[in-house]
Coordinates of C-alpha atoms in Angstrom, one line a residue:
X449 CA 81.9 107.0 114.2
X450 CA 79.7 110.1 114.3
X451 CA 81.6 112.9 115.9
X452 CA 79.8 116.3 116.3
X453 CA 82.6 117.8 114.1
X454 CA 81.5 115.4 111.3
X455 CA 77.9 116.4 111.3
X456 CA 77.1 117.3 107.7
X457 CA 74.6 119.9 108.8
X458 CA 77.2 121.9 110.8
X459 CA 78.0 125.4 109.4
X460 CA 80.7 127.9 110.3
X461 CA 80.5 131.6 110.9
X462 CA 83.7 131.8 108.7
X463 CA 82.6 132.0 105.0
X464 CA 83.2 128.7 103.2
X465 CA 82.8 128.9 99.4
X466 CA 80.9 126.2 97.6
X467 CA 83.2 123.4 96.6
X468 CA 85.9 124.3 99.1
X469 CA 88.3 121.6 100.3
X470 CA 88.1 123.1 103.8
X471 CA 84.6 123.2 105.3
X472 CA 84.1 123.0 109.1
X473 CA 83.8 119.2 108.8
X474 CA 87.5 119.0 107.8
X475 CA 89.7 121.3 109.8
X476 CA 93.1 119.9 108.7
X477 CA 96.2 120.7 110.7
X478 CA 99.3 122.5 109.2
X479 CA 102.2 124.8 109.9
X480 CA 102.4 128.3 108.4
X481 CA 104.1 131.6 108.5
X482 CA 103.3 135.1 107.0
X483 CA 105.3 137.9 105.5
X484 CA 104.8 140.0 108.6
X485 CA 105.5 137.1 111.1
X486 CA 108.1 134.6 110.2
X487 CA 107.5 132.4 113.2
X488 CA 106.4 128.8 112.3
X489 CA 103.1 128.2 114.0
X490 CA 100.2 125.8 114.0
X491 CA 97.2 126.6 111.8
X492 CA 93.9 125.0 110.8
X493 CA 92.3 125.5 107.4
X494 CA 88.7 126.8 107.3
X495 CA 87.3 128.0 104.0
X496 CA 89.7 130.5 102.5
X497 CA 91.4 131.3 105.8
X498 CA 93.9 129.9 108.2
X499 CA 93.1 130.0 111.9
X500 CA 96.2 130.6 114.1
X501 CA 95.9 127.8 116.7
X502 CA 99.1 128.8 118.4
X503 CA 97.7 132.3 119.1
X504 CA 94.3 130.9 120.0
X505 CA 95.9 128.6 122.6
X506 CA 96.9 131.5 124.8
X507 CA 93.4 133.1 124.8
X508 CA 91.9 130.5 127.1
X509 CA 89.2 129.7 124.6
X510 CA 90.4 126.1 123.9
X511 CA 89.7 125.2 127.6
X512 CA 91.2 122.0 129.0
X513 CA 92.1 119.6 126.2
X514 CA 93.8 117.1 128.5
X515 CA 97.3 117.9 127.4
X516 CA 100.0 120.5 127.8
X517 CA 99.0 123.5 125.7
X518 CA 102.7 124.3 125.1
X519 CA 102.5 121.5 122.4
X520 CA 100.5 124.0 120.3
X521 CA 103.4 126.4 120.2
X522 CA 105.8 124.0 118.4
X523 CA 107.1 124.6 114.9
X524 CA 106.0 121.1 113.8
X525 CA 103.1 118.9 114.6
X526 CA 105.3 116.0 115.9
X527 CA 104.6 116.3 119.6
X528 CA 100.9 116.7 119.0
X529 CA 100.9 113.6 116.8
X530 CA 102.8 111.7 119.5
X531 CA 100.1 112.4 122.1
X532 CA 97.8 110.0 120.2
X533 CA 94.4 110.1 118.5
X534 CA 92.5 111.2 121.6
X535 CA 94.5 114.5 121.8
X536 CA 94.0 115.3 118.2
X537 CA 90.3 114.5 118.4
X538 CA 89.8 116.7 121.5
X539 CA 91.5 119.6 119.7
X540 CA 89.5 119.2 116.5
X541 CA 86.2 118.9 118.4
X542 CA 86.9 122.1 120.3
X543 CA 87.9 124.0 117.2
X544 CA 84.7 122.8 115.5
X545 CA 82.7 124.1 118.4
X546 CA 84.4 127.5 118.3
X547 CA 84.0 127.9 114.6
X548 CA 80.4 126.7 114.5
X549 CA 77.9 129.3 113.3
X550 CA 75.9 129.2 116.5
X551 CA 78.9 129.7 118.8
X552 CA 79.5 133.3 119.9
X553 CA 82.7 132.7 121.8
X554 CA 85.0 133.7 118.9
X555 CA 82.4 134.7 116.4
X556 CA 81.5 137.9 118.3
X557 CA 85.1 138.8 119.3
X558 CA 86.0 141.1 116.5
X559 CA 89.4 141.9 118.1
X560 CA 90.4 138.2 118.2
X561 CA 89.0 137.4 114.8
X562 CA 91.2 140.0 113.2
X563 CA 94.4 138.5 114.7
X564 CA 93.5 134.8 114.5
X565 CA 92.2 134.5 110.9
X566 CA 94.5 135.1 108.0
X567 CA 93.5 134.7 104.3
X568 CA 95.2 131.7 102.7
X569 CA 96.6 134.0 100.0
X570 CA 98.7 135.7 102.6
X571 CA 100.3 132.7 104.3
X572 CA 103.2 130.4 103.3
X573 CA 102.6 126.8 104.2
X574 CA 105.5 124.8 105.5
X575 CA 106.4 121.2 106.3
X576 CA 103.7 120.0 108.8
X577 CA 106.0 117.5 110.6
X578 CA 109.7 116.7 110.8
X579 CA 109.8 113.3 109.0
X580 CA 112.4 111.2 110.7
X581 CA 111.8 108.1 108.6
X582 CA 109.9 107.4 105.4
X583 CA 108.7 104.1 104.0
X584 CA 107.2 103.7 100.5
X585 CA 104.9 100.8 99.8
X586 CA 103.9 99.1 96.5
X587 CA 100.2 98.4 97.4
X588 CA 98.2 99.0 94.2
X589 CA 97.7 95.7 92.4
X590 CA 96.9 97.5 89.1
X591 CA 100.1 99.4 89.3
X592 CA 102.2 96.4 90.2
X593 CA 100.6 94.4 87.5
X594 CA 101.1 97.0 84.8
X595 CA 104.8 97.5 85.7
X596 CA 105.3 93.7 85.9
X597 CA 103.8 93.2 82.4
X598 CA 106.1 95.9 81.0
X599 CA 109.2 94.4 82.4
X600 CA 108.5 90.6 82.9
X601 CA 105.4 89.8 80.8
X602 CA 101.8 88.9 81.8
X603 CA 102.7 85.4 83.1
X604 CA 105.2 86.9 85.7
X605 CA 103.6 90.3 86.3
X606 CA 103.4 89.9 90.1
X607 CA 106.3 88.6 92.1
X608 CA 105.5 85.5 94.2
X609 CA 105.4 87.5 97.5
X610 CA 103.2 90.3 96.3
X611 CA 99.8 88.9 97.4
X612 CA 101.1 87.7 100.7
X613 CA 102.6 90.9 102.2
X614 CA 102.6 94.7 101.6
X615 CA 105.9 95.2 99.7
X616 CA 107.8 98.3 100.7
X617 CA 111.2 100.0 100.9
X618 CA 112.8 102.6 103.1
X619 CA 113.2 105.9 101.3
X620 CA 115.1 109.2 101.9
X621 CA 113.3 111.5 104.4
X622 CA 115.7 114.5 103.9
X623 CA 114.5 115.2 100.3
X624 CA 110.8 115.2 101.1
X625 CA 109.7 118.8 100.4
X626 CA 106.5 120.7 100.9
X627 CA 104.1 121.5 98.0
X628 CA 105.3 124.4 95.8
X629 CA 109.0 123.5 96.1
X630 CA 110.7 123.4 92.7
X631 CA 112.2 120.1 91.7
X632 CA 115.6 120.1 89.9
X633 CA 115.9 117.4 87.2
X634 CA 118.3 114.8 88.6
X635 CA 121.2 113.2 86.8
X636 CA 122.8 109.8 87.1
X637 CA 123.8 106.6 85.4
X638 CA 121.5 105.1 82.7
X639 CA 121.8 102.2 80.3
X640 CA 120.5 103.2 76.9
X641 CA 118.5 100.6 74.8
X642 CA 120.8 98.2 73.1
X643 CA 123.9 99.5 74.9
X644 CA 126.3 97.5 77.0
X645 CA 127.8 100.3 79.0
X646 CA 126.0 103.0 81.0
X647 CA 126.1 106.7 80.3
X648 CA 125.9 109.6 82.7
X649 CA 123.6 112.6 82.4
X650 CA 120.2 114.2 83.2
X651 CA 117.3 111.7 83.4
X652 CA 115.3 111.5 80.2
X653 CA 112.4 109.7 81.8
X654 CA 111.3 111.9 84.7
X655 CA 107.9 110.7 86.2
X656 CA 105.4 111.5 88.9
X657 CA 103.8 108.9 91.1
X658 CA 100.3 109.5 92.4
X659 CA 100.4 108.6 96.1
X660 CA 98.7 109.2 99.4
X661 CA 100.5 108.8 102.7
X662 CA 99.8 108.6 106.4
X663 CA 101.7 110.4 109.2
X664 CA 102.5 108.2 112.2
X665 CA 101.1 109.5 115.4
X666 CA 101.8 107.7 118.7
X667 CA 104.8 105.4 118.3
X668 CA 105.6 102.0 119.6
X669 CA 108.4 100.5 121.7
X670 CA 111.1 98.7 119.7
X671 CA 110.3 95.0 119.9
X672 CA 106.6 95.5 120.4
X673 CA 104.6 95.2 117.1
X674 CA 101.4 97.2 116.6
X675 CA 98.5 94.7 116.2
X676 CA 96.3 95.4 113.2
X677 CA 93.3 96.2 115.4
X678 CA 95.3 99.0 117.0
X679 CA 97.0 100.5 113.9
X680 CA 94.6 103.4 113.5
X681 CA 95.3 104.6 117.0
X682 CA 98.9 105.2 115.7
X683 CA 97.8 107.2 112.7
X684 CA 97.8 111.0 112.9
X685 CA 96.4 111.9 109.5
X686 CA 96.8 111.7 105.8
X687 CA 98.5 113.7 103.1
X688 CA 98.9 113.7 99.3
X689 CA 102.3 112.6 98.0
X690 CA 104.2 112.8 94.7
X691 CA 107.2 110.4 94.7
X692 CA 109.1 111.8 91.8
X693 CA 110.9 109.1 89.8
X694 CA 113.7 109.0 87.3
X695 CA 112.8 105.8 85.5
X696 CA 115.9 105.3 83.4
X697 CA 118.2 105.8 86.4
X698 CA 115.9 103.5 88.5
X699 CA 115.9 100.8 85.8
X700 CA 119.7 100.5 85.7
X701 CA 120.3 100.6 89.5
X702 CA 117.5 98.8 91.2
X703 CA 118.8 95.2 90.9
X704 CA 119.5 93.8 93.5
X705 CA 118.7 96.2 96.3
X706 CA 115.9 98.3 94.9
X707 CA 115.3 102.0 94.4
X708 CA 118.1 104.4 95.2
X709 CA 119.1 107.5 93.2
X710 CA 116.2 107.2 90.8
X711 CA 113.9 108.0 93.8
X712 CA 115.7 109.8 96.6
X713 CA 116.3 113.2 94.8
X714 CA 112.8 114.6 95.7
X715 CA 109.3 113.7 96.9
X716 CA 106.6 116.3 97.4
X717 CA 104.0 116.3 100.2
X718 CA 100.9 118.4 100.7
X719 CA 101.0 120.8 103.6
X720 CA 97.6 120.0 105.2
X721 CA 97.3 116.9 107.4
X722 CA 93.7 115.7 107.1
X723 CA 92.9 113.9 110.4
X724 CA 91.7 110.3 110.5
X725 CA 88.6 111.5 112.3
X726 CA 87.7 113.8 109.4
X727 CA 88.0 110.9 107.0
X728 CA 85.9 108.5 109.1
X729 CA 82.6 109.0 107.1
X730 CA 84.4 108.0 103.9
X731 CA 85.5 104.5 104.6
X732 CA 85.3 102.0 101.8
X733 CA 85.9 98.3 101.3
X734 CA 89.1 97.4 99.5
X735 CA 89.4 94.7 96.9
X736 CA 88.9 91.1 97.9
X737 CA 92.3 89.6 98.9
X738 CA 93.1 86.2 97.5
X739 CA 94.9 84.3 99.0
X740 CA 93.6 85.1 102.5
X741 CA 96.3 87.1 104.4
X742 CA 98.1 85.6 107.3
X743 CA 96.5 86.2 110.7
X744 CA 98.5 89.3 111.7
X745 CA 97.3 91.0 108.5
X746 CA 93.6 90.2 108.9
X747 CA 91.5 93.2 109.8
X748 CA 87.8 93.8 110.1
X749 CA 85.4 96.1 108.3
X750 CA 86.1 98.7 105.6
X751 CA 89.8 99.7 105.8
X752 CA 90.1 101.8 102.7
X753 CA 88.9 105.4 102.1
X754 CA 87.0 106.8 99.1
X755 CA 89.4 109.6 98.1
X756 CA 89.0 110.8 94.5
X757 CA 92.4 111.7 93.1
X758 CA 93.4 113.8 90.0
X759 CA 96.7 114.6 88.4
X760 CA 97.3 117.6 86.1
X761 CA 100.4 118.5 84.0
X762 CA 100.7 122.3 83.7
X763 CA 103.3 123.5 81.1
X764 CA 105.0 126.8 81.6
X765 CA 102.7 129.5 80.2
X766 CA 100.4 126.7 79.0
X767 CA 97.0 125.1 79.7
X768 CA 96.7 122.3 82.2
X769 CA 96.0 118.7 81.1
X770 CA 94.3 116.2 83.4
X771 CA 96.2 112.9 82.8
X772 CA 94.8 110.7 85.6
X773 CA 91.7 110.3 87.7
X774 CA 92.0 107.6 90.2
X775 CA 90.8 106.7 93.7
X776 CA 92.5 105.5 96.9
X777 CA 89.8 102.9 97.5
X778 CA 91.5 100.8 94.8
X779 CA 94.4 99.9 97.0
X780 CA 94.9 96.2 97.5
X781 CA 96.9 96.5 100.8
X782 CA 95.3 98.9 103.3
X783 CA 97.2 101.4 105.6
X784 CA 96.3 99.2 108.6
X785 CA 98.0 96.2 106.9
X786 CA 101.0 98.3 105.9
X787 CA 101.6 99.5 109.5
X788 CA 100.9 96.0 111.0
X789 CA 103.4 94.5 108.6
X790 CA 105.9 97.3 109.1
X791 CA 106.1 96.7 112.8
X792 CA 105.5 92.9 113.1
X793 CA 109.2 92.3 113.4
X794 CA 109.4 94.8 116.3
X795 CA 110.4 97.9 114.2
X796 CA 109.7 101.0 116.2
X797 CA 107.7 103.8 114.6
X798 CA 108.0 107.4 115.7
X799 CA 105.7 110.4 115.6
X800 CA 106.0 112.2 112.3
X801 CA 107.2 109.2 110.3
X802 CA 105.6 109.0 106.9
X803 CA 104.3 105.8 105.2
X804 CA 103.3 106.3 101.5
X805 CA 101.0 104.1 99.6
X806 CA 103.0 103.6 96.4
X807 CA 101.6 104.6 93.1
X808 CA 97.8 104.4 93.0
X809 CA 96.4 103.1 89.7
X810 CA 92.9 102.1 88.9
X811 CA 91.5 99.5 86.6
X812 CA 91.3 101.8 83.5
X813 CA 93.9 103.6 81.5
X814 CA 92.6 107.0 82.5
X815 CA 93.1 106.0 86.2
X816 CA 96.8 105.0 86.0
X817 CA 99.0 106.8 88.5
X818 CA 102.3 107.4 86.6
X819 CA 103.5 108.4 83.2
X820 CA 105.2 105.1 82.9
X821 CA 101.7 103.5 82.7
X822 CA 99.7 106.3 81.1
X823 CA 102.1 106.4 78.1
X824 CA 103.0 102.7 78.4
X825 CA 106.8 103.3 78.6
X826 CA 106.5 106.2 76.1
X827 CA 104.8 104.2 73.4
X828 CA 101.5 106.1 73.7
X829 CA 102.3 109.8 74.2
X830 CA 99.6 112.1 75.5
X831 CA 98.8 115.3 73.6
X832 CA 98.7 118.5 75.5
X833 CA 96.2 121.4 74.7
X834 CA 99.0 123.3 72.9
X835 CA 99.6 120.3 70.6
X836 CA 102.8 119.2 72.2
X837 CA 103.3 115.6 73.4
X838 CA 104.4 114.2 76.7
X839 CA 105.9 110.7 77.2
X840 CA 107.4 111.8 80.5
X841 CA 107.7 115.1 82.4
X842 CA 109.5 118.0 80.7
X843 CA 111.4 120.9 82.2
X844 CA 109.1 123.7 83.0
X845 CA 106.1 121.4 83.7
X846 CA 104.3 121.6 87.0
X847 CA 102.6 118.4 88.3
X848 CA 99.6 119.1 90.4
X849 CA 97.9 116.3 92.5
X850 CA 94.5 116.9 94.1
X851 CA 92.3 114.7 96.2
X852 CA 89.0 114.9 98.1
X853 CA 86.2 112.9 99.6
X854 CA 82.6 113.9 99.1
X855 CA 79.1 112.9 100.3
X856 CA 76.3 115.3 99.4
X857 CA 77.4 118.9 99.9
X858 CA 80.3 118.1 102.3
X859 CA 83.7 117.9 100.6
X860 CA 86.8 116.9 102.6
X861 CA 89.8 118.0 100.5
X862 CA 93.6 117.9 100.9
X863 CA 94.4 121.2 99.1
X864 CA 96.8 119.7 96.6
X865 CA 100.5 119.1 96.2
X866 CA 102.5 120.6 93.3
X867 CA 106.0 120.9 92.1
X868 CA 107.6 122.6 89.0
X869 CA 110.5 120.8 87.3
X870 CA 113.6 122.9 86.7
X871 CA 116.5 122.0 84.2
X872 CA 119.3 119.8 85.5
X873 CA 122.3 121.5 87.1
X874 CA 125.2 120.2 85.0

């Protein structure tokens, strides 16, 4: 789909530095506030600035977008997401027109530019949506295989159902926090090696999980599944996601009902929602699926996206270390298949719900998406620039995840998601 807003030749009158995540071809949606105005309002990223869409909406420059403009005054993007893909597309196309270098409507209104554009360094980004429900999938075959080998051996690495359906679980939405929020090391029960009774205390095996998620747009009525051919009409956009994990707590508790306290203490999400339309030029074929999925999971065409991903560990007052370079295109189960499966039983999705990919690992050791895999349960520590070692994440470490798509000079980025680990509260 070639939308005018995706034209690689399009330039903006707003300066966009080379290598920026936010050229005019992106225009991700977010919620922000400033020190001088604490109201939560709708913004769009362009270069090193945030365009105040809430304020722009009352100028008349957005014209008739086919929906009630009051939606653009909300403190979250839920209502806009719920209007469906056409509404988001109309808004993005209009914003692209107004920000284009050859459009004078806003470019030549110095009075408006001064009030509508704020440097990113002067804004605080907030949660873009209210997440009512959150589902975490387990859709990377490399990750599932690696974890299976560690705990069950090569012969039983994948569970019998894994290649037949997108495995997932329902997570805790209340502890999903926006990028930059500090993460307190959790405590809980753990079973030490060779012990018969559990102990209680701070997790010793704190991990990140490199993930990408999609925000649900238009929902569905309970009892009415979303067919796979219609799934993308129900997707608002994508975010980066770090599903923090306490591996020792998780290992002790997860049988028989799955993740609980080892997962629900915190997850970090990037503040900018990159729309599905902005990602359209970066479609990619996923891995061949064998056996062939059941009919309700069979889609057509390239369903994955070529999103290059990187994870850094940044110690307090120390130099960053890149520990993973992976790509979303490696995912065995696509987002379309995840949503089709999620609703095939009649489950109703709502605007703002979040579906995360599960850990994204690639085929090589440097593309693994968690410390559990990178250090192979701690048996292969990584060396930091200061000479210290990491088997898992230490107090004071910041984990930064970044991601972008690129063709030629056009780079569509997510802006990153980060979180610093604080000591456990005893």
